[in-house]
Amino acid sequence: MSVRVTWWGHATVTVEDSGVRVLTDPLFVRRLAHLRRRGALPPPEAARADLVLVSHLHADHLHPASLAHLAPGTRLVVPLGATAAVPGLRRVAAARALRITELRAGEECPAGAVTVRAVPAAHDGRRLPCGRRRVPALGYVVHGAARTYFAGDTGLFEEMADEVGPCEVALLPVGGWGPFLGHGHLDARRAAQAAARLAPCSAVPVHYGTYWPIGMDAVRPHEFHAPGQEFERQMATVAPGVRVHRLGHGESVRPKVGCGRRAG
């Protein structure tokens, strides 16, 4: 059974595997603080999911108003401690009867024919700018017909390949919402290095070209659009055997599976 990946923009992706719809880091707003979304909002169908994964507490990844679009009773997987740290999460979960499961790195959550395993991420997981509670950021591996790694936000770290384990599809952040990426992020070059270590069959660049500081896109438009293209260029050098699928917002792909250096 093939896997279907749809990128809705930023870190919001639907992974359809074995009849299960998994949605990552839903963000369905035109504006977030000083950031403005370029292009149309995702259609209502983007919020349809059997399972929703939230990688960490930053407002562009854990966004309660976007979670309010989910159907009542939807299962929501978050890092351990997220519910206590974010009052807005508690409120929307109560209002929509969302079923919250909190995971540590290494723990798993079954959802129909797939299993989701939480893996570490090298990223500040606090609810910035004022959050005090440190809640570790996570990535996730969705294991069904294929193993699909959603990195969330992360820097490159030495144990990444060992922690993620076998994967055939990698959803990797290659940019951000501004021209400068600090510690705990992947840019196009580091994302290509991550893909070289993971050795999946296919890679999909995400987390770029969606939200941008108001006015900045007119001044430095190349930094908004370039990360996906640069990721392709870097991959041709460091991981030429990995197929890159550079999607537009709302576009889908059925990536190649059944290969990968570490898949068994």
Protein backbone atom coordinates (compact mmCIF):
# COMPACT_ATOMS: atom_id res chain seq x y z
CA MET A 1 0.00 0.00 0.00
CA SER A 2 1.47 3.34 -1.02
CA VAL A 3 1.93 6.38 1.20
CA ARG A 4 0.62 9.82 0.24
CA VAL A 5 2.18 13.04 1.55
CA THR A 6 0.49 16.44 1.23
CA TRP A 7 2.26 19.65 2.26
CA TRP A 8 -0.08 22.43 3.41
CA GLY A 9 2.72 24.91 4.16
CA HIS A 10 5.17 25.55 7.01
CA ALA A 11 5.40 22.33 9.10
CA THR A 12 1.83 21.22 8.37
CA VAL A 13 1.77 17.93 6.47
CA THR A 14 -0.76 15.14 6.02
CA VAL A 15 0.69 11.63 5.84
CA GLU A 16 -1.80 9.02 4.63
CA ASP A 17 -0.60 5.51 5.37
CA SER A 18 -2.61 2.29 5.58
CA GLY A 19 -5.88 4.21 5.65
CA VAL A 20 -4.81 6.47 8.53
CA ARG A 21 -4.53 10.26 8.11
CA VAL A 22 -1.76 11.76 10.27
CA LEU A 23 -1.52 15.57 10.44
CA THR A 24 1.58 17.38 11.70
CA ASP A 25 1.84 20.76 13.48
CA PRO A 26 -1.39 22.27 12.09
CA LEU A 27 -1.21 26.02 11.41
CA PHE A 28 -4.23 27.47 9.61
CA VAL A 29 -3.99 31.26 10.00
CA ARG A 30 -3.20 34.15 7.69
CA ARG A 31 -1.20 36.00 10.31
CA LEU A 32 0.78 34.97 13.38
CA ALA A 33 2.16 37.93 15.34
CA HIS A 34 4.49 39.73 12.89
CA LEU A 35 4.33 36.92 10.34
CA ARG A 36 2.03 36.86 7.31
CA ARG A 37 1.16 33.81 5.27
CA ARG A 38 1.94 33.97 1.58
CA GLY A 39 -0.76 32.42 -0.54
CA ALA A 40 -4.14 30.93 0.31
CA LEU A 41 -5.02 29.14 3.50
CA PRO A 42 -5.33 25.35 3.32
CA PRO A 43 -8.83 24.08 2.50
CA PRO A 44 -11.03 22.69 5.30
CA GLU A 45 -10.07 19.14 4.34
CA ALA A 46 -6.55 19.83 5.64
CA ALA A 47 -7.89 19.66 9.19
CA ARG A 48 -9.32 16.16 8.66
CA ALA A 49 -7.14 13.69 10.54
CA ASP A 50 -7.26 10.52 12.55
CA LEU A 51 -4.17 11.53 14.50
CA VAL A 52 -2.46 14.90 14.97
CA LEU A 53 1.20 15.25 15.96
CA VAL A 54 2.58 18.37 17.66
CA SER A 55 6.36 18.52 17.74
CA HIS A 56 6.95 21.30 20.28
CA LEU A 57 5.43 24.29 22.02
CA HIS A 58 6.44 27.21 19.78
CA ALA A 59 3.39 29.12 18.56
CA ASP A 60 3.94 28.25 14.90
CA HIS A 61 3.81 24.53 15.75
CA LEU A 62 1.41 24.34 18.70
CA HIS A 63 -1.37 26.74 17.71
CA PRO A 64 -4.58 26.28 19.74
CA ALA A 65 -6.79 28.25 17.31
CA SER A 66 -5.74 25.92 14.50
CA LEU A 67 -6.37 22.87 16.69
CA ALA A 68 -9.92 24.17 17.09
CA HIS A 69 -10.49 23.19 13.43
CA LEU A 70 -10.09 19.50 14.30
CA ALA A 71 -13.12 17.25 14.53
CA PRO A 72 -14.33 16.52 18.06
CA GLY A 73 -12.63 13.51 19.56
CA THR A 74 -9.49 13.69 17.41
CA ARG A 75 -6.43 12.09 19.01
CA LEU A 76 -3.64 14.63 19.62
CA VAL A 77 -0.07 13.58 20.41
CA VAL A 78 2.11 16.17 22.17
CA PRO A 79 5.40 16.18 24.08
CA LEU A 80 5.23 15.21 27.74
CA GLY A 81 4.37 18.28 29.80
CA ALA A 82 2.73 20.25 26.99
CA THR A 83 -0.76 20.18 28.49
CA ALA A 84 0.42 21.67 31.78
CA ALA A 85 2.61 24.25 30.04
CA VAL A 86 0.05 25.69 27.59
CA PRO A 87 -3.33 26.77 29.01
CA GLY A 88 -4.67 27.34 25.48
CA LEU A 89 -4.07 23.68 24.70
CA ARG A 90 -6.11 22.63 27.71
CA ARG A 91 -8.96 24.95 26.73
CA VAL A 92 -9.21 23.82 23.11
CA ALA A 93 -8.89 20.17 24.12
CA ALA A 94 -11.82 20.56 26.52
CA ALA A 95 -13.92 22.52 24.00
CA ARG A 96 -13.34 20.03 21.15
CA ALA A 97 -13.09 16.88 23.28
CA LEU A 98 -9.63 16.23 21.86
CA ARG A 99 -7.97 13.12 23.24
CA ILE A 100 -4.45 14.10 24.29
CA THR A 101 -1.59 11.62 24.54
CA GLU A 102 1.72 12.91 25.90
CA LEU A 103 4.90 11.12 24.85
CA ARG A 104 8.54 11.08 25.79
CA ALA A 105 11.22 10.34 23.20
CA GLY A 106 11.23 6.59 22.62
CA GLU A 107 7.57 6.07 23.50
CA GLU A 108 4.96 4.92 21.00
CA CYS A 109 1.29 5.53 20.29
CA PRO A 110 -0.80 3.15 18.12
CA ALA A 111 -3.42 4.60 15.78
CA GLY A 112 -5.28 2.03 13.73
CA ALA A 113 -2.89 0.38 11.29
CA VAL A 114 0.02 2.71 12.10
CA THR A 115 2.22 3.29 15.12
CA VAL A 116 3.84 6.62 15.96
CA ARG A 117 7.14 6.70 17.82
CA ALA A 118 8.47 9.90 19.38
CA VAL A 119 12.15 10.67 18.76
CA PRO A 120 14.41 13.42 20.14
CA ALA A 121 14.92 16.79 18.48
CA ALA A 122 17.71 19.30 19.08
CA HIS A 123 15.51 22.36 19.60
CA ASP A 124 14.37 24.68 22.41
CA GLY A 125 10.95 23.35 23.34
CA ARG A 126 9.78 26.18 25.62
CA ARG A 127 6.66 28.20 24.89
CA LEU A 128 8.50 31.37 23.86
CA PRO A 129 8.81 34.26 24.54
CA CYS A 130 7.71 33.83 28.14
CA GLY A 131 7.45 30.11 28.79
CA ARG A 132 9.49 28.86 31.72
CA ARG A 133 8.60 25.19 31.63
CA ARG A 134 11.07 23.20 29.54
CA VAL A 135 9.19 20.65 27.50
CA PRO A 136 11.49 18.70 25.17
CA ALA A 137 10.88 19.12 21.45
CA LEU A 138 10.20 15.92 19.53
CA GLY A 139 10.18 14.45 16.06
CA TYR A 140 8.01 11.48 15.12
CA VAL A 141 8.29 8.35 13.02
CA VAL A 142 4.99 7.14 11.54
CA HIS A 143 5.31 3.41 10.92
CA GLY A 144 2.75 1.73 8.68
CA ALA A 145 3.30 0.62 5.11
CA ALA A 146 6.40 2.84 5.30
CA ARG A 147 8.41 4.60 7.96
CA THR A 148 7.93 8.35 7.62
CA TYR A 149 10.07 10.67 9.74
CA PHE A 150 8.64 14.09 10.61
CA ALA A 151 11.48 16.12 12.10
CA GLY A 152 9.44 19.02 13.50
CA ASP A 153 12.09 21.63 14.27
CA THR A 154 15.57 20.35 14.99
CA GLY A 155 19.22 20.98 14.55
CA LEU A 156 21.59 18.35 13.21
CA PHE A 157 22.80 16.09 16.03
CA GLU A 158 25.24 13.21 16.12
CA GLU A 159 22.75 10.53 17.16
CA MET A 160 20.03 11.48 14.69
CA ALA A 161 20.25 8.37 12.49
CA ASP A 162 20.35 6.05 15.49
CA GLU A 163 17.43 7.78 17.25
CA VAL A 164 15.24 7.91 14.14
CA GLY A 165 16.15 4.44 12.97
CA PRO A 166 14.97 3.05 9.63
CA CYS A 167 12.98 5.52 7.56
CA GLU A 168 11.92 5.57 3.95
CA VAL A 169 10.39 9.06 3.80
CA ALA A 170 11.89 12.09 5.56
CA LEU A 171 9.96 15.35 6.04
CA LEU A 172 12.75 17.82 6.79
CA PRO A 173 12.66 21.54 7.68
CA VAL A 174 14.94 23.46 5.32
CA GLY A 175 14.23 27.07 6.30
CA GLY A 176 12.14 29.16 8.63
CA TRP A 177 10.19 32.38 8.70
CA GLY A 178 13.12 34.77 8.46
CA PRO A 179 16.53 35.10 6.85
CA PHE A 180 18.54 33.93 9.89
CA LEU A 181 18.35 30.47 11.42
CA GLY A 182 19.97 30.00 14.79
CA HIS A 183 21.00 26.97 16.81
CA GLY A 184 18.44 24.18 16.80
CA HIS A 185 17.33 24.56 13.18
CA LEU A 186 18.11 22.93 9.86
CA ASP A 187 18.83 25.08 6.86
CA ALA A 188 19.02 23.59 3.37
CA ARG A 189 22.64 22.49 3.73
CA ARG A 190 22.24 20.90 7.15
CA ALA A 191 18.96 19.27 6.11
CA ALA A 192 20.78 17.64 3.20
CA GLN A 193 23.43 16.38 5.63
CA ALA A 194 20.65 14.96 7.80
CA ALA A 195 19.16 13.20 4.78
CA ALA A 196 22.56 11.75 3.92
CA ARG A 197 22.77 10.24 7.41
CA LEU A 198 19.19 8.96 7.42
CA ALA A 199 19.37 7.58 3.85
CA PRO A 200 15.63 7.44 3.15
CA CYS A 201 14.17 6.63 -0.25
CA SER A 202 12.53 10.05 -0.48
CA ALA A 203 12.78 13.46 1.16
CA VAL A 204 10.24 16.30 1.23
CA PRO A 205 11.46 19.78 2.24
CA VAL A 206 9.07 21.67 4.53
CA HIS A 207 9.10 24.65 6.90
CA TYR A 208 9.96 27.35 4.36
CA GLY A 209 8.25 29.73 1.96
CA THR A 210 5.01 30.05 3.94
CA TYR A 211 5.23 32.67 6.70
CA TRP A 212 7.44 35.73 6.49
CA PRO A 213 7.85 38.97 8.49
CA ILE A 214 5.52 41.61 7.10
CA GLY A 215 7.31 43.64 4.46
CA MET A 216 10.42 41.44 4.39
CA ASP A 217 9.27 39.37 1.42
CA ALA A 218 9.46 42.45 -0.80
CA VAL A 219 13.00 43.22 0.33
CA ARG A 220 14.59 39.76 0.30
CA PRO A 221 12.25 37.49 -1.68
CA HIS A 222 15.02 35.06 -2.63
CA GLU A 223 15.46 34.05 1.01
CA PHE A 224 11.77 33.21 1.17
CA HIS A 225 11.69 30.97 -1.90
CA ALA A 226 15.25 29.67 -2.17
CA PRO A 227 15.55 27.04 0.62
CA GLY A 228 13.64 24.33 -1.26
CA GLN A 229 15.70 24.78 -4.40
CA GLU A 230 18.92 24.94 -2.39
CA PHE A 231 17.97 21.71 -0.61
CA GLU A 232 17.61 20.01 -4.00
CA ARG A 233 20.99 21.33 -5.07
CA GLN A 234 22.69 20.19 -1.88
CA MET A 235 21.05 16.77 -2.07
CA ALA A 236 22.41 16.19 -5.56
CA THR A 237 25.88 16.41 -4.03
CA VAL A 238 25.64 14.77 -0.60
CA ALA A 239 22.74 12.30 -1.07
CA PRO A 240 22.20 11.74 -4.80
CA GLY A 241 20.40 8.45 -4.21
CA VAL A 242 17.55 10.11 -2.30
CA ARG A 243 14.61 11.32 -4.38
CA VAL A 244 13.60 14.89 -3.47
CA HIS A 245 9.97 15.92 -3.84
CA ARG A 246 9.70 19.72 -3.69
CA LEU A 247 5.99 20.42 -3.32
CA GLY A 248 3.91 23.54 -3.57
CA HIS A 249 1.33 24.33 -0.91
CA GLY A 250 -1.50 21.82 -1.16
CA GLU A 251 0.40 19.51 -3.50
CA SER A 252 0.70 15.78 -2.86
CA VAL A 253 3.12 13.02 -3.77
CA ARG A 254 3.26 9.27 -3.38
CA PRO A 255 6.95 8.92 -2.54
CA LYS A 256 8.98 5.87 -3.31
CA VAL A 257 9.17 3.44 -0.40
CA GLY A 258 10.65 0.01 0.17
CA CYS A 259 14.29 1.06 0.08
CA GLY A 260 16.64 2.96 2.35
CA ARG A 261 19.98 2.01 3.83
CA ARG A 262 18.59 1.17 7.25
CA ALA A 263 15.16 -0.17 6.42
CA GLY A 264 14.48 -3.77 7.26
